[in-house]
Amino acid sequence: MLVLDGKIAAASVKEDLLSQTDALLKAGKPAPHLAAILVGNNGASETYVASKVKNCEETGFQSSLVRLDENVEEAVLLAAIEKLNNDPGVDGILVQLPLPKHISEQKVIEAINPAKDVDGFHPSNIGKLVQGLPTFIPATPYGILLMLEHFKIDTKGKHAVVIGRSNIVGRPMSILLSSNIAQGNCTVTLCHSHTHNLKEICLQADILVAALGKPEFVLPEMVKEGAVVVDVGITRVTDPTAKKGFRIKGDVQYHSVAPKCSAITPVPGGVGLMTIAGLLKNTMLAYRNNRDN
Ligand code: GUN
């Protein structure tokens, strides 16, 4: 059983980006610049954004963080996005989700200039993805593709089962795995909360992607011997014995499922690290598209 170690695969992506940034700086050009907006102080979002900023530093990118109060008016957030849209020194913009309930996520996503939408959530970018046109691939599915590429996991003709149909992970992942791309060409089944016979469908998966956000949902009796299992879950589960008072759990019961797999991503240390790698690659792509002429 091969552990698909996100640290190793992400390090290789970041090494490549750092050498690209070094070359830009040596040529007297600016580094790519990622701007993040964080609304409120959700603990998990704080951690993710801090990690994105730290990873920017590690690859020589410039980063900036705009922090807005939990109660900020939607119009103020939209104005902050517009300012970044109009700043020629900013290549990529991300607004960390989820947002407080009084703010429309859809409005926010659509306010970001699609050319700076390094999360790949804007409808025009998703439309391009569906049509197989060059665009920003949403960071988590992109990270998974990079992981499969790094560990040379063959996907062609395989049956991939994706559990979860979110706009951030499940749906774009299902589209990418079915696309005619290097880590695609799968036959894909997309499962969700209304799926009948989920266990039987999962048992047919050569590649199983769990992206439903329910800790330890996937059990060994749902996994075919020799399957490749990709665990996208990152849920904080209360545990008084843990230093921080919680533990991070994936959507797969790792210890019982891993022995059946040919390859599996751990949590933490798997897909989460690759998400950031995908985001950084998108930021470099935005830079190349927009101002590296
Ligand atoms: N919240 C959970 N995943 C993501 C992501 O990939 N991007 C943003 N902006 N927010 C998220």
mmCIF file of C-alpha atoms and ligand atoms in Angstrom, residues 48 52 94-98 119 121 139-140 168 275, ligand 1:
data_model
loop_
_atom_site.group_PDB
_atom_site.id
_atom_site.type_symbol
_atom_site.label_atom_id
_atom_site.label_comp_id
_atom_site.label_asym_id
_atom_site.label_seq_id
_atom_site.Cartn_x
_atom_site.Cartn_y
_atom_site.Cartn_z
ATOM 1 C CA TYR A 48 -6.127 27.728 6.069
ATOM 2 C CA LYS A 52 -1.747 29.922 2.231
ATOM 3 C CA LEU A 94 -9.308 34.495 -3.038
ATOM 4 C CA VAL A 95 -12.112 35.031 -0.574
ATOM 5 C CA GLN A 96 -11.955 32.318 2.047
ATOM 6 C CA LEU A 97 -15.232 30.380 2.343
ATOM 7 C CA PRO A 98 -17.543 29.879 4.130
ATOM 8 C CA ASP A 119 -9.935 29.531 -6.792
ATOM 9 C CA PHE A 121 -15.075 29.331 -8.656
ATOM 10 C CA ALA A 139 -7.504 24.331 -6.048
ATOM 11 C CA THR A 140 -8.538 21.091 -4.343
ATOM 12 C CA ILE A 168 -15.598 23.474 -4.573
ATOM 13 C CA THR A 275 -4.856 22.265 -2.343
HETATM 14 N N1 GUN B 1 -13.028 26.918 1.848
HETATM 15 C C1 GUN B 1 -12.811 25.584 1.733
HETATM 16 N N2 GUN B 1 -12.069 25.307 0.647
HETATM 17 C C2 GUN B 1 -11.806 26.482 0.051
HETATM 18 C C3 GUN B 1 -11.081 26.847 -1.127
HETATM 19 O O1 GUN B 1 -10.530 26.020 -1.855
HETATM 20 N N3 GUN B 1 -11.048 28.176 -1.401
HETATM 21 C C4 GUN B 1 -11.661 29.108 -0.637
HETATM 22 N N4 GUN B 1 -11.583 30.381 -1.001
HETATM 23 N N5 GUN B 1 -12.351 28.801 0.457
HETATM 24 C C5 GUN B 1 -12.423 27.496 0.786
#
